[in-house]
Amino acid sequence: MIFITRRERFNAAHRLFHPDYDDKTNLQIFGKCSNPNWHGHNYELFVTVKGEINPKTGFLINLTSLKDIIRRKITDKLDHKNLNVEVDFLLGKFTSTEVLCVSIWEQLEAEIQQMGAQLHCVKITETENNFVEYYGN
Amino acid sequence: MIFITRRERFNAAHRLFHPDYDDKTNLQIFGKCSNPNWHGHNYELFVTVKGEINPKTGFLINLTSLKDIIRRKITDKLDHKNLNVEVDFLLGKFTSTEVLCVSIWEQLEAEIQQMGAQLHCVKITETENNFVEYYGN
Amino acid sequence: MIFITRRERFNAAHRLFHPDYDDKTNLQIFGKCSNPNWHGHNYELFVTVKGEINPKTGFLINLTSLKDIIRRKITDKLDHKNLNVEVDFLLGKFTSTEVLCVSIWEQLEAEIQQMGAQLHCVKITETENNFVEYYGN
Amino acid sequence: MIFITRRERFNAAHRLFHPDYDDKTNLQIFGKCSNPNWHGHNYELFVTVKGEINPKTGFLINLTSLKDIIRRKITDKLDHKNLNVEVDFLLGKFTSTEVLCVSIWEQLEAEIQQMGAQLHCVKITETENNFVEYYGN
Amino acid sequence: MIFITRRERFNAAHRLFHPDYDDKTNLQIFGKCSNPNWHGHNYELFVTVKGEINPKTGFLINLTSLKDIIRRKITDKLDHKNLNVEVDFLLGKFTSTEVLCVSIWEQLEAEIQQMGAQLHCVKITETENNFVEYYGN
Amino acid sequence: MIFITRRERFNAAHRLFHPDYDDKTNLQIFGKCSNPNWHGHNYELFVTVKGEINPKTGFLINLTSLKDIIRRKITDKLDHKNLNVEVDFLLGKFTSTEVLCVSIWEQLEAEIQQMGAQLHCVKITETENNFVEYYGN
């Protein structure tokens, strides 16, 4: 069993808030991240897959194919976008880094399996001081 | 003459567009950065000042004071904000990194002079692949 | 189960030595790290906690609260200090990165639990070439 | 149980290809990495070992000794070399990052055990966008 | 006058040697970089251009156009290549980082001028411990 | 004219204070950096030299020789040391980053000239948030 990780990046706007609450309450719960005018980040996404090395290529997986899947399913939809309003698989969800990780896992899991590998971890770095990791249930 | 640089960070949303143009024209000129729903970045701001070493302290300038000025005049106003709609010194301007650099220079120049030093450079990193530097006229 | 990590930093002096040994013996065992005049590092501390996502906030934990705990219990006590002589929870201990990790774990474990999450890992980077991780017993 | 990691670096040339295939077929399978004239990388190698803290030193392991083993067994043989043609323990193998990780593990496992610790992970970063980890069978 | 910098990367093999000397002499002059079997690097290329901000766009230059020029003229020719044997504008030259910088400057200078800006600096990082900068004559 | 930079590192303890003042006054002027028990940093030192490319080697300067000079004259004396008490060329001086830069310049200038190049810049990074540069008088 070996693990390979691909990094991709996306620059996006978002806002943390609960639609049932007013701005003041959202400010109390979510702090400056609740700014109704949005803010944004340079997100780094690390996708780790695991499996056996193919004895005919020395690869666990073709990294170019992995990159293509991540871009098609995830970063093409998130890059230079507003995470709260225009990403199909995030509609109606919080855009916390925790929820982003789980949502991206759900988009990638089956695709990775079709490549003959298993999704192991989705990690997102929001700033240089915090990151979230999800390994499935 | 010696040069000292302080790094501060701000996470903000923005959009590149000309208010006289429609979305389609803005897309042609500004590309995906023109998204009407905004996107965002983790900006890094590097402020470099120059001057002589004070023989009583070994300092060019007190770095804590420099940090306080940068936060009060710049990053407290930009962090977790929308650069296009709620920053007093950016209203009516493009929010390209070039314009940000010049605008921040204008906010800091006199304050630095009052500390007994000279502003030398304002540098902003927008992504890991590009940055802008301004040294005054 | 999801994992979130917060990075904090502290700049400190320390020395590796055994109080029962003379300087020459300490030099043999601990090398240049045993310098009786001290040396120091820019330490990076990564605290990882795990738990479930709160469906009312999208958060595992409030990162600002986590930051406050780490600063109050750990980095306010370590930053710009001498790890061997003035930190209550390190007195009488080696100040190797290994012992630092375990000692910081002991300071944080109960506090994290009171936030409704579990401490998962304490990681300390001493230089760009080495780091230590502790996951509890 | 505690984990300590040492980073070492090596700059090397290599090529991904199967000796039974012609250049055209290798290009289809391995892409630009199959260039018959070679290409190269600044590889970063992270070796993680685990074990108990020695109560007489505060160390899991002497990091200088770990560094010496990694250099003698691995990076002295790989640095400024061609991974396909002049490294004894890689002869006849693919030089994918996956195979490099497993091969380095095999070189280090027994040596680490003789130091009184256990090899936990070999991680290699090939570019800023991808890395491989191996934890043994 | 404002300065904007674009980073691009290329992974390449090379060798430092003088064709008139034998391997032993080359080893004396160029050290391990003279290995006849090649070695390689992850090079980082920083291209800085300078000029005035266009009042109609807020840009000094369109960064996408700058990226396209750098890729077409430089990194498409260098990435996953052997710098000594298959790059038209390097044939017959040393492949030291110094010579690379000057050679890349020569390829880019006129192209940048046609964009209405001036090439200011070509910087290449060969390892994390060394880089070269060229500002023209 | 071309510029080449070598990075070296040193981990050291220090304290900012004026010997004529008591601890309380030093605290007012130098803040937490005046801690009488010392603190420390992982310093990064960047030495930039300039000159012409040697047409027989493609080098401005032999980087190994530059590294040897920096280590012999500077980092061997500073690494794992206390900057205030045991470094010959710093005795009686402040150990601010500004004074460090100027003092290192004075140690290196003549040595670099003997190599047939000119010292251009000494840059020291004290933390990830601040650095100082000195270019001579």
Coordinates of C-alpha atoms in Angstrom, one line a residue, chain D:
Chain D
M1 CA 5.3 6.4 21.3
I2 CA 6.7 9.5 19.6
F3 CA 7.6 10.3 16.0
I4 CA 10.6 12.3 14.7
T5 CA 11.2 13.3 11.1
R6 CA 14.5 14.3 9.4
R7 CA 14.5 16.1 6.0
E8 CA 17.3 15.6 3.5
R9 CA 17.5 16.7 -0.1
F10 CA 19.0 15.3 -3.3
N11 CA 19.1 16.8 -6.8
A12 CA 19.1 14.1 -9.5
A13 CA 18.3 13.2 -13.1
H14 CA 16.0 10.4 -14.1
R15 CA 13.6 9.1 -16.8
L16 CA 10.4 7.1 -16.6
F17 CA 10.2 4.4 -19.2
H18 CA 9.9 0.6 -19.8
P19 CA 12.9 -0.9 -21.5
D20 CA 10.7 -3.2 -23.5
Y21 CA 8.9 -0.3 -25.2
D22 CA 10.1 2.1 -27.9
D23 CA 10.2 5.9 -27.3
K24 CA 6.8 6.5 -28.8
T25 CA 5.0 3.9 -26.5
N26 CA 6.9 5.2 -23.5
L27 CA 5.7 8.7 -24.4
Q28 CA 2.1 7.5 -24.4
I29 CA 2.4 5.8 -21.0
F30 CA 4.8 8.1 -19.1
G31 CA 4.3 11.5 -20.9
K32 CA 7.1 14.1 -20.9
C33 CA 8.7 12.2 -18.0
S34 CA 9.9 9.6 -20.6
N35 CA 12.2 12.1 -22.4
P36 CA 15.2 9.9 -23.5
N37 CA 17.6 12.8 -22.8
W38 CA 16.5 12.8 -19.1
H39 CA 15.1 15.5 -16.9
G40 CA 15.6 16.1 -13.2
H41 CA 14.3 17.3 -9.8
N42 CA 15.2 18.7 -6.5
Y43 CA 13.9 15.9 -4.4
E44 CA 13.0 16.3 -0.7
L45 CA 13.2 13.1 1.4
F46 CA 11.5 12.9 4.8
V47 CA 12.3 10.0 7.0
T48 CA 10.1 9.4 10.0
V49 CA 11.0 7.1 12.9
K50 CA 9.1 6.2 16.0
G51 CA 9.8 4.8 19.4
E52 CA 10.0 5.7 23.1
I53 CA 11.7 8.7 24.6
N54 CA 15.0 7.8 26.3
P55 CA 14.6 9.1 29.9
K56 CA 18.4 9.7 30.1
T57 CA 18.5 12.1 27.1
G58 CA 15.0 13.2 26.3
F59 CA 15.6 11.9 22.8
L60 CA 13.8 9.3 20.8
I61 CA 17.0 9.0 18.7
N62 CA 20.1 11.1 18.1
L63 CA 19.2 13.2 15.1
T64 CA 22.8 13.5 14.0
S65 CA 23.1 9.7 13.8
L66 CA 19.8 9.6 11.8
K67 CA 21.2 12.2 9.4
D68 CA 24.4 10.3 9.0
I69 CA 22.5 7.0 8.2
I70 CA 20.3 8.7 5.6
R71 CA 23.3 10.4 4.0
R72 CA 25.5 7.3 3.9
K73 CA 22.8 4.9 2.8
I74 CA 20.7 7.1 0.6
T75 CA 21.5 10.7 -0.4
D76 CA 25.2 10.3 -0.9
K77 CA 24.2 7.7 -3.5
L78 CA 21.4 9.8 -5.1
D79 CA 22.6 13.4 -5.0
H80 CA 23.9 14.8 -8.3
K81 CA 23.4 11.4 -9.8
N82 CA 21.3 9.8 -12.6
L83 CA 18.7 7.6 -10.7
N84 CA 18.4 5.2 -13.7
V85 CA 22.0 4.3 -14.3
E86 CA 24.3 4.7 -11.3
V87 CA 22.5 3.9 -8.1
D88 CA 23.1 0.3 -6.9
F89 CA 19.8 -0.2 -5.1
L90 CA 17.8 1.2 -8.0
L91 CA 19.3 -0.8 -10.9
G92 CA 16.6 -2.4 -13.1
K93 CA 13.8 -0.6 -11.4
F94 CA 11.4 2.2 -12.4
T95 CA 12.5 5.5 -10.9
S96 CA 8.9 6.7 -10.2
T97 CA 8.6 8.4 -6.8
E98 CA 6.5 5.4 -5.6
V99 CA 9.3 3.0 -6.3
L100 CA 11.9 5.4 -4.9
C101 CA 10.0 5.4 -1.6
V102 CA 9.8 1.7 -1.3
S103 CA 13.4 1.2 -2.3
I104 CA 14.6 3.8 0.2
W105 CA 12.5 2.1 2.9
E106 CA 14.2 -1.2 2.2
Q107 CA 17.7 0.4 2.6
L108 CA 16.8 2.1 5.9
E109 CA 14.6 -0.3 7.8
A110 CA 17.3 -2.5 9.4
E111 CA 19.6 0.4 10.1
I112 CA 16.9 2.3 12.0
Q113 CA 16.1 -0.8 14.0
Q114 CA 19.8 -1.1 15.0
M115 CA 19.4 2.4 16.5
G116 CA 16.7 1.2 18.8
A117 CA 13.8 2.8 16.8
Q118 CA 11.4 1.8 14.1
L119 CA 11.1 3.2 10.6
H120 CA 7.6 4.7 10.3
C121 CA 7.4 6.6 7.0
V122 CA 9.5 7.5 3.9
K123 CA 8.0 10.5 2.1
I124 CA 9.4 12.0 -1.1
T125 CA 8.4 15.3 -2.6
E126 CA 9.2 15.4 -6.3
T127 CA 7.7 18.8 -7.1
E128 CA 5.7 21.3 -5.0
N129 CA 2.6 19.7 -6.4
N130 CA 3.1 16.0 -5.6
F131 CA 4.6 13.7 -3.0
V132 CA 4.5 10.0 -2.1
E133 CA 4.4 8.3 1.3
Y134 CA 5.2 4.7 2.2
Y135 CA 4.6 3.1 5.6
G136 CA 5.9 -0.4 4.9
N137 CA 3.6 -3.3 4.2

